[in-house]
mmCIF file of C-alpha atoms in Angstrom:
data_model
loop_
_atom_site.group_PDB
_atom_site.id
_atom_site.type_symbol
_atom_site.label_atom_id
_atom_site.label_comp_id
_atom_site.label_asym_id
_atom_site.label_seq_id
_atom_site.Cartn_x
_atom_site.Cartn_y
_atom_site.Cartn_z
ATOM 1 C CA MET A 1 1.264 -26.388 -9.395
ATOM 2 C CA THR A 2 4.094 -23.705 -8.023
ATOM 3 C CA ARG A 3 4.329 -20.642 -9.788
ATOM 4 C CA ARG A 4 7.191 -18.536 -10.279
ATOM 5 C CA LEU A 5 6.948 -16.045 -7.467
ATOM 6 C CA CYS A 6 8.740 -12.062 -7.084
ATOM 7 C CA SER A 7 11.796 -12.635 -4.758
ATOM 8 C CA LEU A 8 12.352 -9.187 -3.404
ATOM 9 C CA PRO A 9 16.185 -8.686 -1.571
ATOM 10 C CA ARG A 10 15.645 -8.856 2.205
ATOM 11 C CA GLN A 11 14.892 -5.279 3.030
ATOM 12 C CA PRO A 12 16.952 -3.151 5.052
ATOM 13 C CA VAL A 13 15.298 -2.217 8.619
ATOM 14 C CA PRO A 14 15.752 1.342 9.266
ATOM 15 C CA ALA A 15 17.541 2.736 12.133
ATOM 16 C CA TYR A 16 15.361 5.089 14.045
ATOM 17 C CA PRO A 17 16.840 6.570 17.108
ATOM 18 C CA PRO A 18 15.128 5.511 20.143
ATOM 19 C CA GLY A 19 12.427 7.426 22.062
ATOM 20 C CA LEU A 20 10.174 8.356 19.161
ATOM 21 C CA THR A 21 6.713 8.522 19.862
ATOM 22 C CA ALA A 22 4.559 5.770 18.164
ATOM 23 C CA GLU A 23 2.796 8.312 16.109
ATOM 24 C CA ARG A 24 6.085 9.482 15.137
ATOM 25 C CA LEU A 25 7.446 6.035 14.119
ATOM 26 C CA GLY A 26 4.610 4.818 12.553
ATOM 27 C CA ALA A 27 4.448 8.022 10.262
ATOM 28 C CA LEU A 28 7.994 7.708 9.411
ATOM 29 C CA LEU A 29 7.511 3.651 8.700
ATOM 30 C CA ALA A 30 4.549 4.556 6.841
ATOM 31 C CA GLY A 31 6.062 6.631 4.017
ATOM 32 C CA ARG A 32 9.808 6.266 4.298
ATOM 33 C CA ARG A 33 9.778 4.885 0.690
ATOM 34 C CA MET A 34 6.664 6.608 -0.750
ATOM 35 C CA TRP A 35 7.948 9.261 -3.598
ATOM 36 C CA VAL A 36 6.369 12.895 -3.123
ATOM 37 C CA ASN A 37 3.441 13.525 -5.332
ATOM 38 C CA GLY A 38 3.632 14.963 -8.962
ATOM 39 C CA THR A 39 6.997 13.015 -9.276
ATOM 40 C CA VAL A 40 7.787 11.856 -12.959
ATOM 41 C CA LEU A 41 9.171 8.384 -12.846
ATOM 42 C CA HIS A 42 11.288 7.829 -15.913
ATOM 43 C CA TYR A 43 11.999 4.362 -16.983
ATOM 44 C CA CYS A 44 14.241 2.524 -19.224
ATOM 45 C CA PHE A 45 14.886 -0.966 -20.640
ATOM 46 C CA LEU A 46 18.425 -1.793 -20.195
ATOM 47 C CA ASP A 47 20.442 -2.897 -23.567
ATOM 48 C CA ALA A 48 22.051 -5.998 -24.680
ATOM 49 C CA ARG A 49 24.790 -4.845 -26.328
ATOM 50 C CA THR A 50 26.148 -3.599 -22.766
ATOM 51 C CA ASP A 51 23.899 -4.945 -20.199
ATOM 52 C CA ALA A 52 24.453 -8.123 -18.578
ATOM 53 C CA SER A 53 25.781 -10.477 -15.832
ATOM 54 C CA VAL A 54 28.334 -12.595 -15.932
ATOM 55 C CA ILE A 55 27.716 -15.920 -14.201
ATOM 56 C CA PRO A 56 29.929 -19.285 -13.429
ATOM 57 C CA VAL A 57 28.620 -22.087 -15.760
ATOM 58 C CA PRO A 58 28.024 -24.961 -12.854
ATOM 59 C CA GLY A 59 30.597 -27.880 -13.179
ATOM 60 C CA SER A 60 32.817 -26.226 -15.358
ATOM 61 C CA GLY A 61 34.905 -23.069 -14.119
ATOM 62 C CA GLU A 62 33.910 -21.302 -17.321
ATOM 63 C CA LEU A 63 32.014 -17.753 -17.140
ATOM 64 C CA ARG A 64 28.863 -16.983 -19.216
ATOM 65 C CA ARG A 65 27.408 -13.639 -20.423
ATOM 66 C CA VAL A 66 23.648 -13.487 -19.278
ATOM 67 C CA PRO A 67 22.118 -10.349 -21.135
ATOM 68 C CA TRP A 68 19.935 -7.986 -19.364
ATOM 69 C CA ALA A 69 17.564 -7.123 -22.349
ATOM 70 C CA GLY A 70 14.299 -8.234 -23.554
ATOM 71 C CA GLY A 71 12.388 -8.519 -26.551
ATOM 72 C CA GLU A 72 9.962 -6.299 -27.948
ATOM 73 C CA GLY A 73 7.042 -8.244 -27.028
ATOM 74 C CA GLN A 74 8.026 -8.283 -23.260
ATOM 75 C CA ARG A 75 8.827 -4.485 -23.073
ATOM 76 C CA GLU A 76 5.502 -3.840 -24.816
ATOM 77 C CA VAL A 77 3.511 -6.115 -21.847
ATOM 78 C CA VAL A 78 5.715 -3.441 -18.958
ATOM 79 C CA ARG A 79 4.559 -0.651 -21.385
ATOM 80 C CA ASP A 80 1.029 -1.488 -20.945
ATOM 81 C CA CYS A 81 1.210 -1.957 -17.286
ATOM 82 C CA PHE A 82 2.580 1.316 -16.588
ATOM 83 C CA ARG A 83 -0.590 2.808 -18.422
ATOM 84 C CA GLU A 84 -2.543 0.483 -16.475
ATOM 85 C CA TRP A 85 -1.531 1.882 -13.381
ATOM 86 C CA GLN A 86 -1.076 5.494 -14.703
ATOM 87 C CA ASP A 87 -4.619 5.351 -15.858
ATOM 88 C CA LEU A 88 -5.768 5.056 -12.391
ATOM 89 C CA GLY A 89 -5.320 9.043 -12.212
ATOM 90 C CA ILE A 90 -2.558 8.958 -10.267
ATOM 91 C CA GLY A 91 -0.259 11.749 -9.687
ATOM 92 C CA VAL A 92 2.780 10.100 -10.413
ATOM 93 C CA VAL A 93 3.616 9.991 -14.086
ATOM 94 C CA PHE A 94 5.728 7.117 -15.648
ATOM 95 C CA ALA A 95 7.561 8.517 -18.775
ATOM 96 C CA GLU A 96 9.658 6.178 -20.677
ATOM 97 C CA VAL A 97 13.118 7.583 -21.693
ATOM 98 C CA ALA A 98 16.131 5.819 -23.699
ATOM 99 C CA ASP A 99 19.120 7.091 -21.780
ATOM 100 C CA ARG A 100 19.774 5.038 -18.174
ATOM 101 C CA HIS A 101 21.020 8.558 -16.573
ATOM 102 C CA GLU A 102 17.710 10.231 -17.173
ATOM 103 C CA ALA A 103 15.862 7.196 -15.512
ATOM 104 C CA GLU A 104 14.802 6.430 -12.051
ATOM 105 C CA LEU A 105 13.820 2.987 -12.948
ATOM 106 C CA ARG A 106 15.859 0.992 -14.865
ATOM 107 C CA ILE A 107 14.300 -2.270 -16.182
ATOM 108 C CA GLY A 108 15.917 -5.248 -17.098
ATOM 109 C CA PHE A 109 15.037 -9.097 -18.026
ATOM 110 C CA GLN A 110 17.726 -11.576 -16.903
ATOM 111 C CA ALA A 111 16.113 -15.065 -17.253
ATOM 112 C CA GLY A 112 17.126 -16.863 -14.217
ATOM 113 C CA ALA A 113 17.594 -13.828 -12.017
ATOM 114 C CA GLY A 114 14.028 -13.811 -10.480
ATOM 115 C CA SER A 115 11.245 -11.024 -10.532
ATOM 116 C CA TRP A 116 11.839 -7.860 -7.854
ATOM 117 C CA SER A 117 11.853 -4.225 -7.606
ATOM 118 C CA ALA A 118 13.325 -1.826 -5.498
ATOM 119 C CA VAL A 119 10.300 -0.792 -3.170
ATOM 120 C CA GLY A 120 10.050 3.097 -4.192
ATOM 121 C CA ARG A 121 12.622 5.502 -3.327
ATOM 122 C CA ASP A 122 15.050 2.366 -2.254
ATOM 123 C CA ALA A 123 15.409 2.901 -6.362
ATOM 124 C CA LEU A 124 17.113 6.337 -6.126
ATOM 125 C CA SER A 125 19.974 4.291 -3.962
ATOM 126 C CA ALA A 126 20.802 1.765 -7.138
ATOM 127 C CA GLY A 127 24.042 3.054 -9.084
ATOM 128 C CA ARG A 128 23.027 3.872 -12.947
ATOM 129 C CA GLY A 129 24.300 0.801 -13.903
ATOM 130 C CA GLU A 130 22.283 -1.316 -12.008
ATOM 131 C CA ARG A 131 19.113 -2.391 -12.222
ATOM 132 C CA THR A 132 16.149 -1.269 -10.401
ATOM 133 C CA MET A 133 13.818 -4.144 -11.457
ATOM 134 C CA ASN A 134 14.351 -7.588 -13.051
ATOM 135 C CA LEU A 135 11.561 -9.770 -14.722
ATOM 136 C CA GLY A 136 12.946 -13.121 -14.741
ATOM 137 C CA TRP A 137 10.767 -14.908 -17.069
ATOM 138 C CA ASP A 138 8.645 -14.459 -20.368
ATOM 139 C CA VAL A 139 6.078 -11.760 -18.920
ATOM 140 C CA THR A 140 4.371 -12.262 -22.533
ATOM 141 C CA ALA A 141 3.122 -15.488 -21.425
ATOM 142 C CA PRO A 142 -0.495 -15.965 -20.209
ATOM 143 C CA GLY A 143 -1.344 -15.273 -16.728
ATOM 144 C CA GLU A 144 1.808 -13.394 -16.380
ATOM 145 C CA ARG A 145 0.748 -9.810 -16.690
ATOM 146 C CA GLY A 146 0.160 -9.941 -12.648
ATOM 147 C CA THR A 147 4.163 -9.995 -12.291
ATOM 148 C CA VAL A 148 4.559 -6.799 -13.968
ATOM 149 C CA LEU A 149 1.963 -5.368 -12.421
ATOM 150 C CA HIS A 150 2.963 -6.277 -8.965
ATOM 151 C CA GLN A 151 6.532 -5.271 -9.807
ATOM 152 C CA ILE A 152 5.376 -1.659 -10.458
ATOM 153 C CA GLY A 153 3.216 -1.674 -7.388
ATOM 154 C CA HIS A 154 6.864 -1.816 -5.360
ATOM 155 C CA ALA A 155 8.388 0.751 -7.715
ATOM 156 C CA LEU A 156 5.419 2.756 -6.337
ATOM 157 C CA GLY A 157 6.464 1.489 -2.739
ATOM 158 C CA MET A 158 3.726 -0.982 -2.014
ATOM 159 C CA VAL A 159 4.922 -4.169 -0.220
ATOM 160 C CA HIS A 160 3.884 -7.918 0.143
ATOM 161 C CA GLU A 161 0.693 -7.658 1.051
ATOM 162 C CA HIS A 162 0.223 -11.303 2.432
ATOM 163 C CA GLN A 163 3.071 -9.999 4.916
ATOM 164 C CA SER A 164 0.664 -8.073 6.726
ATOM 165 C CA PRO A 165 0.346 -8.577 10.545
ATOM 166 C CA TYR A 166 -3.435 -7.873 9.985
ATOM 167 C CA ALA A 167 -3.761 -11.034 7.516
ATOM 168 C CA GLY A 168 -3.683 -13.308 10.599
ATOM 169 C CA LEU A 169 -2.244 -16.029 8.623
ATOM 170 C CA HIS A 170 -0.825 -19.105 10.048
ATOM 171 C CA TRP A 171 1.853 -20.698 7.983
ATOM 172 C CA ASP A 172 3.054 -24.307 7.828
ATOM 173 C CA ASP A 173 6.693 -22.675 8.020
ATOM 174 C CA GLU A 174 8.913 -26.097 7.015
ATOM 175 C CA ALA A 175 5.939 -26.868 4.315
ATOM 176 C CA VAL A 176 6.350 -23.536 2.671
ATOM 177 C CA CYS A 177 10.496 -23.429 2.887
ATOM 178 C CA ALA A 178 9.790 -27.273 1.220
ATOM 179 C CA GLU A 179 7.495 -25.984 -1.898
ATOM 180 C CA LEU A 180 9.714 -22.810 -2.741
ATOM 181 C CA ALA A 181 12.917 -24.602 -2.323
ATOM 182 C CA GLY A 182 11.492 -26.877 -5.320
ATOM 183 C CA PRO A 183 11.155 -25.634 -8.845
ATOM 184 C CA PRO A 184 10.547 -23.167 -10.515
ATOM 185 C CA ASN A 185 11.964 -20.991 -7.646
ATOM 186 C CA PHE A 186 14.427 -22.652 -5.886
ATOM 187 C CA TRP A 187 14.438 -20.398 -2.867
ATOM 188 C CA SER A 188 16.564 -20.393 0.138
ATOM 189 C CA ARG A 189 15.128 -20.471 3.451
ATOM 190 C CA GLU A 190 16.347 -16.599 3.794
ATOM 191 C CA THR A 191 14.280 -15.932 0.711
ATOM 192 C CA THR A 192 11.377 -17.642 1.936
ATOM 193 C CA TYR A 193 11.517 -15.783 4.878
ATOM 194 C CA ALA A 194 12.227 -12.418 3.120
ATOM 195 C CA ASN A 195 8.960 -12.707 0.537
ATOM 196 C CA VAL A 196 6.739 -14.898 2.727
ATOM 197 C CA LEU A 197 6.768 -15.822 6.633
ATOM 198 C CA ASP A 198 8.278 -12.534 7.623
ATOM 199 C CA ARG A 199 5.662 -9.839 8.785
ATOM 200 C CA LEU A 200 5.656 -6.513 8.265
ATOM 201 C CA ASP A 201 5.397 -3.321 10.815
ATOM 202 C CA GLY A 202 1.625 -2.723 11.111
ATOM 203 C CA CYS A 203 2.365 0.960 9.905
ATOM 204 C CA GLU A 204 4.513 -0.457 6.825
ATOM 205 C CA ALA A 205 1.138 -2.312 5.849
ATOM 206 C CA GLY A 206 -1.111 0.187 4.439
ATOM 207 C CA THR A 207 -3.727 -0.419 6.079
ATOM 208 C CA PRO A 208 -5.376 -2.080 9.084
ATOM 209 C CA MET A 209 -7.137 -4.459 7.125
ATOM 210 C CA TRP A 210 -5.406 -7.359 4.701
ATOM 211 C CA ASP A 211 -6.483 -7.618 1.259
ATOM 212 C CA PRO A 212 -6.357 -11.291 -0.133
ATOM 213 C CA GLN A 213 -7.314 -9.681 -3.997
ATOM 214 C CA SER A 214 -4.472 -7.690 -3.832
ATOM 215 C CA VAL A 215 -1.663 -7.467 -6.735
ATOM 216 C CA MET A 216 0.723 -7.479 -4.095
ATOM 217 C CA THR A 217 -0.204 -10.944 -2.793
ATOM 218 C CA LEU A 218 1.515 -13.686 -4.197
ATOM 219 C CA PRO A 219 -0.426 -16.817 -5.642
ATOM 220 C CA LEU A 220 0.571 -19.630 -3.469
ATOM 221 C CA GLY A 221 -0.900 -23.257 -3.649
ATOM 222 C CA PRO A 222 -2.643 -25.245 -1.023
ATOM 223 C CA GLY A 223 -1.171 -27.247 1.948
ATOM 224 C CA LEU A 224 0.960 -23.855 3.415
ATOM 225 C CA VAL A 225 -1.742 -22.044 5.199
ATOM 226 C CA LEU A 226 -2.785 -23.729 8.487
ATOM 227 C CA GLU A 227 -5.331 -21.115 9.452
ATOM 228 C CA PRO A 228 -7.649 -19.217 8.514
ATOM 229 C CA GLU A 229 -9.706 -22.463 7.201
ATOM 230 C CA GLN A 230 -10.571 -20.572 4.186
ATOM 231 C CA TYR A 231 -7.016 -20.178 3.060
ATOM 232 C CA ARG A 232 -5.755 -23.680 3.298
ATOM 233 C CA GLY A 233 -6.896 -24.078 -0.309
ATOM 234 C CA GLY A 234 -4.267 -21.383 -1.224
ATOM 235 C CA LEU A 235 -4.284 -17.788 -2.044
ATOM 236 C CA ARG A 236 -5.660 -16.797 -5.393
ATOM 237 C CA PRO A 237 -5.404 -13.240 -6.231
ATOM 238 C CA PRO A 238 -6.423 -12.402 -9.772
ATOM 239 C CA GLY A 239 -3.188 -10.534 -10.522
ATOM 240 C CA SER A 240 -4.816 -6.926 -10.979
ATOM 241 C CA PRO A 241 -4.732 -3.940 -8.869
ATOM 242 C CA SER A 242 -7.704 -4.200 -6.473
ATOM 243 C CA PRO A 243 -9.947 -1.917 -5.133
ATOM 244 C CA ALA A 244 -7.974 -1.458 -2.172
ATOM 245 C CA ASP A 245 -5.023 -1.210 -4.029
ATOM 246 C CA LYS A 246 -6.464 1.685 -6.000
ATOM 247 C CA GLU A 247 -7.328 3.498 -2.698
ATOM 248 C CA PHE A 248 -3.964 3.358 -1.502
ATOM 249 C CA VAL A 249 -2.126 4.554 -4.469
ATOM 250 C CA LEU A 250 -4.829 7.526 -5.094
ATOM 251 C CA ARG A 251 -4.367 8.504 -1.211
ATOM 252 C CA TRP A 252 -0.279 8.628 -1.714
ATOM 253 C CA TYR A 253 -0.716 10.261 -5.139
ATOM 254 C CA PRO A 254 -3.990 12.079 -5.505
ATOM 255 C CA PRO A 255 -4.716 13.407 -8.725
ATOM 256 C CA GLY A 256 -4.526 17.150 -9.690
ATOM 257 C CA GLY A 257 -3.444 19.528 -7.105
ATOM 258 C CA PRO A 258 -3.435 23.643 -7.148
ATOM 259 C CA ALA A 259 -3.403 25.461 -9.775
ATOM 260 C CA GLY A 260 0.126 26.407 -9.854
ATOM 261 C CA PRO A 261 2.613 26.241 -6.759
ATOM 262 C CA ALA A 262 3.492 28.762 -4.406
ATOM 263 C CA ALA A 263 6.423 31.293 -5.422
ATOM 264 C CA LEU A 264 9.556 30.608 -3.288
ATOM 265 C CA VAL A 265 11.685 33.392 -2.765
ATOM 266 C CA PRO A 266 15.453 33.614 -1.373
ATOM 267 C CA PHE A 267 16.005 34.557 2.038
ATOM 268 C CA ARG A 268 12.203 34.806 2.761
ATOM 269 C CA SER A 269 10.758 31.347 4.841
ATOM 270 C CA VAL A 270 7.134 30.417 3.624
ATOM 271 C CA PRO A 271 4.816 28.635 6.170
ATOM 272 C CA LEU A 272 4.059 25.065 5.455
ATOM 273 C CA GLY A 273 0.922 24.385 7.509
ATOM 274 C CA LEU A 274 1.001 20.701 6.632
ATOM 275 C CA GLY A 275 -0.582 17.803 8.609
ATOM 276 C CA PRO A 276 0.630 14.041 8.490
ATOM 277 C CA GLY A 277 1.035 12.781 4.818
ATOM 278 C CA GLU A 278 0.498 16.442 3.468
ATOM 279 C CA GLN A 279 2.591 18.105 0.663
ATOM 280 C CA ALA A 280 3.051 21.636 -0.625
ATOM 281 C CA ASP A 281 5.017 22.466 -4.045
ATOM 282 C CA PHE A 282 6.878 25.797 -4.379
ATOM 283 C CA ALA A 283 8.504 27.466 -7.678
ATOM 284 C CA VAL A 284 11.797 28.801 -7.955
ATOM 285 C CA GLU A 285 12.891 31.131 -10.694
ATOM 286 C CA PRO A 286 16.473 32.157 -9.389
ATOM 287 C CA ALA A 287 17.571 35.458 -10.460
ATOM 288 C CA GLU A 288 21.225 34.010 -10.644
ATOM 289 C CA THR A 289 23.307 31.474 -11.231
ATOM 290 C CA ARG A 290 24.907 30.032 -8.338
ATOM 291 C CA GLU A 291 24.819 27.522 -5.419
ATOM 292 C CA TYR A 292 21.649 27.597 -3.442
ATOM 293 C CA THR A 293 20.323 26.122 0.011
ATOM 294 C CA VAL A 294 16.773 24.698 0.454
ATOM 295 C CA GLY A 295 15.799 23.549 3.679
ATOM 296 C CA THR A 296 12.484 23.329 6.029
ATOM 297 C CA PHE A 297 12.565 24.879 9.354
ATOM 298 C CA GLY A 298 10.638 23.987 12.951
ATOM 299 C CA GLU A 299 10.506 20.464 14.489
ATOM 300 C CA ALA A 300 9.138 17.926 12.108
ATOM 301 C CA ASP A 301 10.253 14.981 9.891
ATOM 302 C CA THR A 302 9.892 15.811 6.245
ATOM 303 C CA VAL A 303 11.015 14.811 2.637
ATOM 304 C CA LEU A 304 12.408 17.512 0.710
ATOM 305 C CA VAL A 305 13.204 17.271 -3.059
ATOM 306 C CA VAL A 306 14.123 19.880 -5.895
ATOM 307 C CA PHE A 307 13.238 19.006 -9.498
ATOM 308 C CA GLU A 308 14.268 20.841 -12.664
ATOM 309 C CA GLU A 309 12.029 21.630 -15.535
ATOM 310 C CA ARG A 310 13.339 20.290 -18.622
ATOM 311 C CA ASP A 311 11.024 20.144 -21.525
ATOM 312 C CA GLY A 312 7.656 21.022 -19.410
ATOM 313 C CA GLU A 313 8.900 18.109 -17.262
ATOM 314 C CA PRO A 314 10.323 17.793 -13.847
ATOM 315 C CA ARG A 315 13.631 16.064 -13.265
ATOM 316 C CA PHE A 316 14.974 14.847 -10.223
ATOM 317 C CA LEU A 317 17.776 16.841 -8.976
ATOM 318 C CA THR A 318 18.521 16.080 -5.594
ATOM 319 C CA GLY A 319 16.725 15.554 -2.438
ATOM 320 C CA ARG A 320 16.640 14.821 1.564
ATOM 321 C CA ASP A 321 14.640 12.836 4.089
ATOM 322 C CA ASP A 322 15.234 13.968 7.868
ATOM 323 C CA GLY A 323 12.778 11.332 9.128
ATOM 324 C CA GLY A 324 13.800 10.234 12.470
ATOM 325 C CA THR A 325 16.658 13.300 12.964
ATOM 326 C CA PRO A 326 16.633 15.763 15.141
ATOM 327 C CA ASP A 327 17.695 17.828 12.187
ATOM 328 C CA ASN A 328 16.168 19.555 9.396
ATOM 329 C CA ALA A 329 15.898 18.538 5.870
ATOM 330 C CA VAL A 330 18.532 20.950 3.730
ATOM 331 C CA VAL A 331 19.906 20.519 0.498
ATOM 332 C CA ARG A 332 22.468 22.611 -1.452
ATOM 333 C CA VAL A 333 21.753 22.428 -5.249
ATOM 334 C CA ARG A 334 23.297 24.755 -8.069
ATOM 335 C CA LEU A 335 20.375 26.581 -9.500
ATOM 336 C CA VAL A 336 20.914 28.551 -12.772
ATOM 337 C CA ARG A 337 19.079 31.628 -14.103
ATOM 338 C CA GLY A 338 16.449 31.571 -16.643
ATOM 339 C CA ARG A 339 15.475 27.699 -15.555
ATOM 340 C CA ARG A 340 12.352 26.926 -13.287
ATOM 341 C CA TYR A 341 12.238 24.587 -10.285
ATOM 342 C CA THR A 342 10.149 22.843 -8.305
ATOM 343 C CA VAL A 343 10.679 22.139 -4.304
ATOM 344 C CA ARG A 344 8.272 19.731 -2.982
ATOM 345 C CA VAL A 345 7.903 19.320 0.847
ATOM 346 C CA ARG A 346 5.996 15.854 1.969
ATOM 347 C CA LEU A 347 5.618 16.106 6.012
ATOM 348 C CA TYR A 348 5.677 12.561 7.810
ATOM 349 C CA SER A 349 5.010 13.814 11.009
ATOM 350 C CA THR A 350 5.214 17.087 13.683
ATOM 351 C CA TRP A 351 6.525 17.399 17.349
ATOM 352 C CA GLY A 352 6.886 20.127 19.886
ATOM 353 C CA SER A 353 5.322 23.640 18.309
ATOM 354 C CA GLY A 354 4.425 21.850 15.011
ATOM 355 C CA GLU A 355 5.133 25.163 13.085
ATOM 356 C CA THR A 356 7.216 24.425 10.077
ATOM 357 C CA ALA A 357 8.642 26.687 7.234
ATOM 358 C CA VAL A 358 10.909 26.314 4.011
ATOM 359 C CA MET A 359 13.498 28.668 2.485
ATOM 360 C CA CYS A 360 15.914 29.219 -0.361
ATOM 361 C CA TRP A 361 18.764 31.178 0.290
#
């Protein structure tokens, strides 16, 4: 029996300028959706009273309101799955909030709209009134916990593992399209190609080996894979994070960190000295309330994010990704005297001298 599957919208292809070295382009593709480590990802469940889609009723010309909210049992499954990822010891923290305006991740349960999630930092591009994740069927049913773990994997920046170019899967394209066009998925060819048949760039795949046990591998039945022979009977992941999944998220989001971030004092630059994928954190305690500029210097691709500490927890204020451009990551942000802020800089890659720094002024 064909299972309901994750149906990500087609992901936009980044437009990087020509002439980038393979090393630089690879670093950008690998890390472009990953959060800076230490981020607190706030999530909320959308409300049945105010959050809904209005869709046409087939054959009647009428419209029907379909709520986005789910029952408490569904919400508890999602909370428990967030805890499972958190309990791996990753450096990203999940926190439930009631106000959507405080949430980077906004979760709906619209029946019939499929299960999907924004991938990593793509969630920041969604409007505050929009979902970043939808769970389109009853996730309290037996075997459906893996659906939620899979979508949280996307929220952490993970992509579909079965689309890795290292998998070496030779699909029967027409059989796959025919299978997924029928119940219970009813996918178009475009959706099938976006979620199954298209291959990822090698740099986005995470590792140079594919993991058929990954929670990011979709379960697919027999007769869809032509080669290798051992997968002709289908892909059957167990539906929980595999050892390779755990290794991947801990590499991007290692636990702990330095005892405390270094101070970033206005008009005093601080060398970064980072390697590809590494991160540096800085504390800012402004002496006056005003607009500040925070930016990086040097020939490097970076992500720079400013957080404000509220009730002992970092809240995202603003950020900039200068990946693939000749410019540096620079943001303008209003900082208030007496409050504490954290600036986090993650490096994709360097070129030229490789000397990089950060400053606040």
